[in-house]
Amino acid sequence: MKRMFSCHRIDAAVKGRVEGLSYKENRDITLERLRYITIAYYDFGGRLREGELMVNRKIAEDILEIFYELYQNRYPLERVALIDEYGASDERSMEANNTSAFNYRTIAGTDILSLHAYGMAVDINPRINPCVTPENVTPKNGAKYALRDPDQCQGKYKDYMIQKDDWIYTLFKSRGFQWGGDWKMIKDYQHFERPL
Ligand SMILES: [Zn+2]
């Protein structure tokens, strides 16, 4: 199964899929610095699926290892597709509970580049692990999961909410990633990032 886990430079086919969508002409990141990764994972029905991610080459090996661990431990992911399958719309990708990484974009509501723009951040099961600010929850269809206490949360997949110090948290932390759920004002429970 390890053969399903692979890492490639961005070829013409992938370039054609991302150009003008998640990848835009810019001075911050070249396609040379990004990698296309294929993985295998289990979905919530226990079915084996193929997934794909685009990440910075600096974290490509670690991301492959992390997703191999997720696969071996049958950690369920609903979907793992390039955000371009959702028109590079973060909102649509999150609503579909799609796990994704690279997207050349700013942090919502600011003009600051997100670490997703460098391929240095990954969002895991974003509907179950929404981004919660004092004002709102995104995606909207993840509102149930804003309540992080499994005893109170009504969500069907509450057992797979990422929690501080749980298995997946430790998996990312041990490879130098920070978790958005540890932030003070904004709680971005889906988000793991490594500084540039
Ligand atoms: Zn994120």
PDB file of C-alpha atoms and ligand atoms in Angstrom:
ATOM      1  CA  MET A   1       0.000   0.000   0.000  1.00  0.00           C
ATOM      2  CA  LYS A   2       2.945   2.308   0.574  1.00  0.00           C
ATOM      3  CA  ARG A   3       3.185   2.600  -3.216  1.00  0.00           C
ATOM      4  CA  MET A   4       0.046   4.764  -3.115  1.00  0.00           C
ATOM      5  CA  PHE A   5       2.047   7.286  -1.118  1.00  0.00           C
ATOM      6  CA  SER A   6       4.137   9.307  -3.540  1.00  0.00           C
ATOM      7  CA  CYS A   7       5.624  12.756  -3.986  1.00  0.00           C
ATOM      8  CA  HIS A   8       6.145  14.549  -7.303  1.00  0.00           C
ATOM      9  CA  ARG A   9       7.247  17.861  -8.720  1.00  0.00           C
ATOM     10  CA  ILE A  10       4.380  19.809 -10.268  1.00  0.00           C
ATOM     11  CA  ASP A  11       3.979  18.441 -13.803  1.00  0.00           C
ATOM     12  CA  ALA A  12       2.028  19.933 -16.692  1.00  0.00           C
ATOM     13  CA  ALA A  13      -1.152  18.043 -15.818  1.00  0.00           C
ATOM     14  CA  VAL A  14      -1.250  19.296 -12.221  1.00  0.00           C
ATOM     15  CA  LYS A  15      -0.176  22.775 -13.329  1.00  0.00           C
ATOM     16  CA  GLY A  16      -3.118  22.827 -15.725  1.00  0.00           C
ATOM     17  CA  ARG A  17      -5.496  21.985 -12.893  1.00  0.00           C
ATOM     18  CA  VAL A  18      -4.273  24.617 -10.429  1.00  0.00           C
ATOM     19  CA  GLU A  19      -3.272  27.574 -12.590  1.00  0.00           C
ATOM     20  CA  GLY A  20      -5.643  30.501 -12.167  1.00  0.00           C
ATOM     21  CA  LEU A  21      -7.342  28.694  -9.283  1.00  0.00           C
ATOM     22  CA  SER A  22      -5.293  27.788  -6.184  1.00  0.00           C
ATOM     23  CA  TYR A  23      -2.100  28.918  -7.956  1.00  0.00           C
ATOM     24  CA  LYS A  24      -1.988  32.515  -9.118  1.00  0.00           C
ATOM     25  CA  GLU A  25       0.914  34.548 -10.465  1.00  0.00           C
ATOM     26  CA  ASN A  26       2.713  35.935  -7.427  1.00  0.00           C
ATOM     27  CA  ARG A  27       6.077  36.890  -5.895  1.00  0.00           C
ATOM     28  CA  ASP A  28       5.800  34.659  -2.845  1.00  0.00           C
ATOM     29  CA  ILE A  29       5.815  31.060  -4.029  1.00  0.00           C
ATOM     30  CA  THR A  30       6.858  29.309  -7.246  1.00  0.00           C
ATOM     31  CA  LEU A  31       5.539  25.954  -8.439  1.00  0.00           C
ATOM     32  CA  GLU A  32       9.146  24.724  -8.076  1.00  0.00           C
ATOM     33  CA  ARG A  33       8.759  24.957  -4.312  1.00  0.00           C
ATOM     34  CA  LEU A  34       5.560  22.926  -4.236  1.00  0.00           C
ATOM     35  CA  ARG A  35       4.991  19.192  -4.411  1.00  0.00           C
ATOM     36  CA  TYR A  36       2.052  17.039  -5.498  1.00  0.00           C
ATOM     37  CA  ILE A  37       1.436  14.172  -3.111  1.00  0.00           C
ATOM     38  CA  THR A  38      -0.776  11.114  -3.484  1.00  0.00           C
ATOM     39  CA  ILE A  39      -2.011   9.174  -0.480  1.00  0.00           C
ATOM     40  CA  ALA A  40      -4.439   6.446   0.549  1.00  0.00           C
ATOM     41  CA  TYR A  41      -6.973   6.926   3.332  1.00  0.00           C
ATOM     42  CA  TYR A  42     -10.136   5.456   4.809  1.00  0.00           C
ATOM     43  CA  ASP A  43     -13.353   7.452   4.626  1.00  0.00           C
ATOM     44  CA  PHE A  44     -16.058   7.484   7.299  1.00  0.00           C
ATOM     45  CA  GLY A  45     -17.665   4.409   5.777  1.00  0.00           C
ATOM     46  CA  GLY A  46     -14.381   2.516   6.188  1.00  0.00           C
ATOM     47  CA  ARG A  47     -13.757   2.508   2.426  1.00  0.00           C
ATOM     48  CA  LEU A  48     -10.212   2.814   1.124  1.00  0.00           C
ATOM     49  CA  ARG A  49      -9.752   5.886  -1.068  1.00  0.00           C
ATOM     50  CA  GLU A  50      -7.032   7.667  -2.985  1.00  0.00           C
ATOM     51  CA  GLY A  51      -6.266  11.238  -2.025  1.00  0.00           C
ATOM     52  CA  GLU A  52      -4.076  14.086  -3.214  1.00  0.00           C
ATOM     53  CA  LEU A  53      -2.502  17.147  -1.644  1.00  0.00           C
ATOM     54  CA  MET A  54      -0.275  20.013  -2.714  1.00  0.00           C
ATOM     55  CA  VAL A  55       2.255  21.173  -0.131  1.00  0.00           C
ATOM     56  CA  ASN A  56       5.564  23.014   0.198  1.00  0.00           C
ATOM     57  CA  ARG A  57       8.545  20.771  -0.549  1.00  0.00           C
ATOM     58  CA  LYS A  58       9.889  21.596   2.945  1.00  0.00           C
ATOM     59  CA  ILE A  59       7.104  19.613   4.583  1.00  0.00           C
ATOM     60  CA  ALA A  60       6.396  17.070   1.824  1.00  0.00           C
ATOM     61  CA  GLU A  61       8.192  14.146   3.520  1.00  0.00           C
ATOM     62  CA  ASP A  62       6.612  14.861   6.900  1.00  0.00           C
ATOM     63  CA  ILE A  63       3.156  15.169   5.356  1.00  0.00           C
ATOM     64  CA  LEU A  64       3.607  11.831   3.575  1.00  0.00           C
ATOM     65  CA  GLU A  65       4.624  10.204   6.861  1.00  0.00           C
ATOM     66  CA  ILE A  66       1.759  11.791   8.777  1.00  0.00           C
ATOM     67  CA  PHE A  67      -0.844  10.636   6.227  1.00  0.00           C
ATOM     68  CA  TYR A  68       0.715   7.178   6.166  1.00  0.00           C
ATOM     69  CA  GLU A  69       0.228   7.039   9.943  1.00  0.00           C
ATOM     70  CA  LEU A  70      -3.383   8.220   9.541  1.00  0.00           C
ATOM     71  CA  TYR A  71      -3.941   5.485   6.971  1.00  0.00           C
ATOM     72  CA  GLN A  72      -2.316   2.751   9.085  1.00  0.00           C
ATOM     73  CA  ASN A  73      -4.424   3.742  12.069  1.00  0.00           C
ATOM     74  CA  ARG A  74      -7.573   3.995   9.931  1.00  0.00           C
ATOM     75  CA  TYR A  75      -8.108   7.583  10.988  1.00  0.00           C
ATOM     76  CA  PRO A  76     -11.123   8.568   8.857  1.00  0.00           C
ATOM     77  CA  LEU A  77     -10.994  11.473   6.422  1.00  0.00           C
ATOM     78  CA  GLU A  78     -14.078  12.339   4.413  1.00  0.00           C
ATOM     79  CA  ARG A  79     -12.309  13.638   1.291  1.00  0.00           C
ATOM     80  CA  VAL A  80      -8.752  14.528   0.331  1.00  0.00           C
ATOM     81  CA  ALA A  81      -8.715  16.405  -2.989  1.00  0.00           C
ATOM     82  CA  LEU A  82      -7.016  19.510  -4.348  1.00  0.00           C
ATOM     83  CA  ILE A  83      -8.994  22.599  -3.393  1.00  0.00           C
ATOM     84  CA  ASP A  84      -9.210  23.300  -7.133  1.00  0.00           C
ATOM     85  CA  GLU A  85     -11.926  20.618  -7.230  1.00  0.00           C
ATOM     86  CA  TYR A  86     -13.954  23.223  -5.298  1.00  0.00           C
ATOM     87  CA  GLY A  87     -12.985  26.139  -7.518  1.00  0.00           C
ATOM     88  CA  ALA A  88     -10.221  27.004  -4.985  1.00  0.00           C
ATOM     89  CA  SER A  89     -13.040  28.175  -2.688  1.00  0.00           C
ATOM     90  CA  ASP A  90     -12.077  27.588   0.926  1.00  0.00           C
ATOM     91  CA  GLU A  91     -15.732  27.808   1.961  1.00  0.00           C
ATOM     92  CA  ARG A  92     -16.911  25.164  -0.513  1.00  0.00           C
ATOM     93  CA  SER A  93     -14.015  22.846   0.296  1.00  0.00           C
ATOM     94  CA  MET A  94     -14.692  23.160   4.033  1.00  0.00           C
ATOM     95  CA  GLU A  95     -18.428  22.527   3.548  1.00  0.00           C
ATOM     96  CA  ALA A  96     -17.554  19.309   1.716  1.00  0.00           C
ATOM     97  CA  ASN A  97     -15.349  18.354   4.692  1.00  0.00           C
ATOM     98  CA  ASN A  98     -12.406  18.213   2.298  1.00  0.00           C
ATOM     99  CA  THR A  99      -8.908  17.906   3.736  1.00  0.00           C
ATOM    100  CA  SER A 100      -6.539  20.189   1.798  1.00  0.00           C
ATOM    101  CA  ALA A 101      -3.338  22.205   2.024  1.00  0.00           C
ATOM    102  CA  PHE A 102      -2.017  24.602  -0.635  1.00  0.00           C
ATOM    103  CA  ASN A 103      -4.143  27.570  -1.675  1.00  0.00           C
ATOM    104  CA  TYR A 104      -2.643  30.938  -2.590  1.00  0.00           C
ATOM    105  CA  ARG A 105      -4.914  33.100  -0.455  1.00  0.00           C
ATOM    106  CA  THR A 106      -4.992  35.523   2.445  1.00  0.00           C
ATOM    107  CA  ILE A 107      -6.262  34.778   5.932  1.00  0.00           C
ATOM    108  CA  ALA A 108     -10.050  35.307   5.835  1.00  0.00           C
ATOM    109  CA  GLY A 109     -10.929  38.908   6.676  1.00  0.00           C
ATOM    110  CA  THR A 110      -7.338  40.197   6.395  1.00  0.00           C
ATOM    111  CA  ASP A 111      -4.783  41.056   3.693  1.00  0.00           C
ATOM    112  CA  ILE A 112      -2.150  38.840   5.324  1.00  0.00           C
ATOM    113  CA  LEU A 113      -1.061  35.761   3.369  1.00  0.00           C
ATOM    114  CA  SER A 114      -2.115  32.503   4.991  1.00  0.00           C
ATOM    115  CA  LEU A 115       0.498  29.759   5.454  1.00  0.00           C
ATOM    116  CA  HIS A 116      -1.754  27.811   3.054  1.00  0.00           C
ATOM    117  CA  ALA A 117      -0.410  30.217   0.409  1.00  0.00           C
ATOM    118  CA  TYR A 118       3.052  28.705   0.963  1.00  0.00           C
ATOM    119  CA  GLY A 119       1.776  25.145   1.202  1.00  0.00           C
ATOM    120  CA  MET A 120       2.857  25.103   4.866  1.00  0.00           C
ATOM    121  CA  ALA A 121      -0.604  24.439   6.365  1.00  0.00           C
ATOM    122  CA  VAL A 122      -3.101  21.575   6.231  1.00  0.00           C
ATOM    123  CA  ASP A 123      -6.796  21.576   7.154  1.00  0.00           C
ATOM    124  CA  ILE A 124      -8.107  18.226   8.446  1.00  0.00           C
ATOM    125  CA  ASN A 125     -11.821  17.291   8.181  1.00  0.00           C
ATOM    126  CA  PRO A 126     -12.778  21.000   8.262  1.00  0.00           C
ATOM    127  CA  ARG A 127     -16.508  20.496   8.776  1.00  0.00           C
ATOM    128  CA  ILE A 128     -15.919  18.491  11.950  1.00  0.00           C
ATOM    129  CA  ASN A 129     -13.133  20.866  12.955  1.00  0.00           C
ATOM    130  CA  PRO A 130     -14.489  24.300  12.035  1.00  0.00           C
ATOM    131  CA  CYS A 131     -12.846  27.681  12.463  1.00  0.00           C
ATOM    132  CA  VAL A 132     -14.543  29.424  15.383  1.00  0.00           C
ATOM    133  CA  THR A 133     -14.258  33.181  15.986  1.00  0.00           C
ATOM    134  CA  PRO A 134     -16.250  35.238  18.508  1.00  0.00           C
ATOM    135  CA  GLU A 135     -18.482  36.262  15.574  1.00  0.00           C
ATOM    136  CA  ASN A 136     -18.998  33.115  13.520  1.00  0.00           C
ATOM    137  CA  VAL A 137     -18.258  29.520  12.624  1.00  0.00           C
ATOM    138  CA  THR A 138     -16.914  28.432   9.209  1.00  0.00           C
ATOM    139  CA  PRO A 139     -18.005  26.386   7.451  1.00  0.00           C
ATOM    140  CA  LYS A 140     -21.575  27.162   8.477  1.00  0.00           C
ATOM    141  CA  ASN A 141     -22.574  23.517   8.167  1.00  0.00           C
ATOM    142  CA  GLY A 142     -19.943  22.741  10.823  1.00  0.00           C
ATOM    143  CA  ALA A 143     -21.673  24.869  13.485  1.00  0.00           C
ATOM    144  CA  LYS A 144     -22.633  21.759  15.500  1.00  0.00           C
ATOM    145  CA  TYR A 145     -18.966  21.054  16.005  1.00  0.00           C
ATOM    146  CA  ALA A 146     -18.214  24.462  17.510  1.00  0.00           C
ATOM    147  CA  LEU A 147     -19.097  22.787  20.818  1.00  0.00           C
ATOM    148  CA  ARG A 148     -15.905  20.826  21.432  1.00  0.00           C
ATOM    149  CA  ASP A 149     -17.004  18.858  24.473  1.00  0.00           C
ATOM    150  CA  PRO A 150     -17.947  15.383  23.125  1.00  0.00           C
ATOM    151  CA  ASP A 151     -20.486  15.020  25.951  1.00  0.00           C
ATOM    152  CA  GLN A 152     -22.364  18.071  24.707  1.00  0.00           C
ATOM    153  CA  CYS A 153     -21.703  18.080  20.972  1.00  0.00           C
ATOM    154  CA  GLN A 154     -24.587  16.669  18.902  1.00  0.00           C
ATOM    155  CA  GLY A 155     -22.523  15.965  15.782  1.00  0.00           C
ATOM    156  CA  LYS A 156     -22.515  12.456  14.331  1.00  0.00           C
ATOM    157  CA  TYR A 157     -18.721  12.452  14.006  1.00  0.00           C
ATOM    158  CA  LYS A 158     -17.940  14.098  17.341  1.00  0.00           C
ATOM    159  CA  ASP A 159     -15.497  11.311  18.234  1.00  0.00           C
ATOM    160  CA  TYR A 160     -13.266  12.553  15.406  1.00  0.00           C
ATOM    161  CA  MET A 161     -13.061  16.157  16.532  1.00  0.00           C
ATOM    162  CA  ILE A 162      -9.389  17.041  16.949  1.00  0.00           C
ATOM    163  CA  GLN A 163      -8.671  17.696  20.623  1.00  0.00           C
ATOM    164  CA  LYS A 164      -5.613  19.099  22.337  1.00  0.00           C
ATOM    165  CA  ASP A 165      -3.087  16.336  23.125  1.00  0.00           C
ATOM    166  CA  ASP A 166      -5.027  13.641  21.286  1.00  0.00           C
ATOM    167  CA  TRP A 167      -3.391  11.209  18.869  1.00  0.00           C
ATOM    168  CA  ILE A 168      -3.539  13.284  15.668  1.00  0.00           C
ATOM    169  CA  TYR A 169      -2.567  16.465  17.551  1.00  0.00           C
ATOM    170  CA  THR A 170       0.554  14.716  18.847  1.00  0.00           C
ATOM    171  CA  LEU A 171       1.293  13.293  15.391  1.00  0.00           C
ATOM    172  CA  PHE A 172       1.512  16.800  13.912  1.00  0.00           C
ATOM    173  CA  LYS A 173       3.113  18.426  16.956  1.00  0.00           C
ATOM    174  CA  SER A 174       5.944  15.895  17.015  1.00  0.00           C
ATOM    175  CA  ARG A 175       6.865  17.071  13.507  1.00  0.00           C
ATOM    176  CA  GLY A 176       6.964  20.732  14.409  1.00  0.00           C
ATOM    177  CA  PHE A 177       3.442  21.754  13.441  1.00  0.00           C
ATOM    178  CA  GLN A 178       1.307  24.172  15.418  1.00  0.00           C
ATOM    179  CA  TRP A 179      -2.414  23.673  15.878  1.00  0.00           C
ATOM    180  CA  GLY A 180      -4.997  26.410  15.205  1.00  0.00           C
ATOM    181  CA  GLY A 181      -7.039  25.096  18.157  1.00  0.00           C
ATOM    182  CA  ASP A 182      -4.296  26.375  20.458  1.00  0.00           C
ATOM    183  CA  TRP A 183      -4.765  29.963  19.282  1.00  0.00           C
ATOM    184  CA  LYS A 184      -6.378  32.440  21.671  1.00  0.00           C
ATOM    185  CA  MET A 185      -9.007  34.511  19.851  1.00  0.00           C
ATOM    186  CA  ILE A 186      -9.634  32.456  16.742  1.00  0.00           C
ATOM    187  CA  LYS A 187      -9.920  28.707  17.213  1.00  0.00           C
ATOM    188  CA  ASP A 188      -9.108  27.030  13.922  1.00  0.00           C
ATOM    189  CA  TYR A 189      -9.581  23.390  14.902  1.00  0.00           C
ATOM    190  CA  GLN A 190      -8.905  21.975  11.410  1.00  0.00           C
ATOM    191  CA  HIS A 191      -5.606  23.806  10.936  1.00  0.00           C
ATOM    192  CA  PHE A 192      -2.010  22.591  11.383  1.00  0.00           C
ATOM    193  CA  GLU A 193       0.858  24.743  10.150  1.00  0.00           C
ATOM    194  CA  ARG A 194       4.618  24.876  10.240  1.00  0.00           C
ATOM    195  CA  PRO A 195       6.311  28.286  10.180  1.00  0.00           C
ATOM    196  CA  LEU A 196       8.263  29.115   7.025  1.00  0.00           C
TER     197      LEU A 196
HETATM  198 ZN    ZN B   1      -6.129  26.238   7.573  1.00  0.00          ZN
END
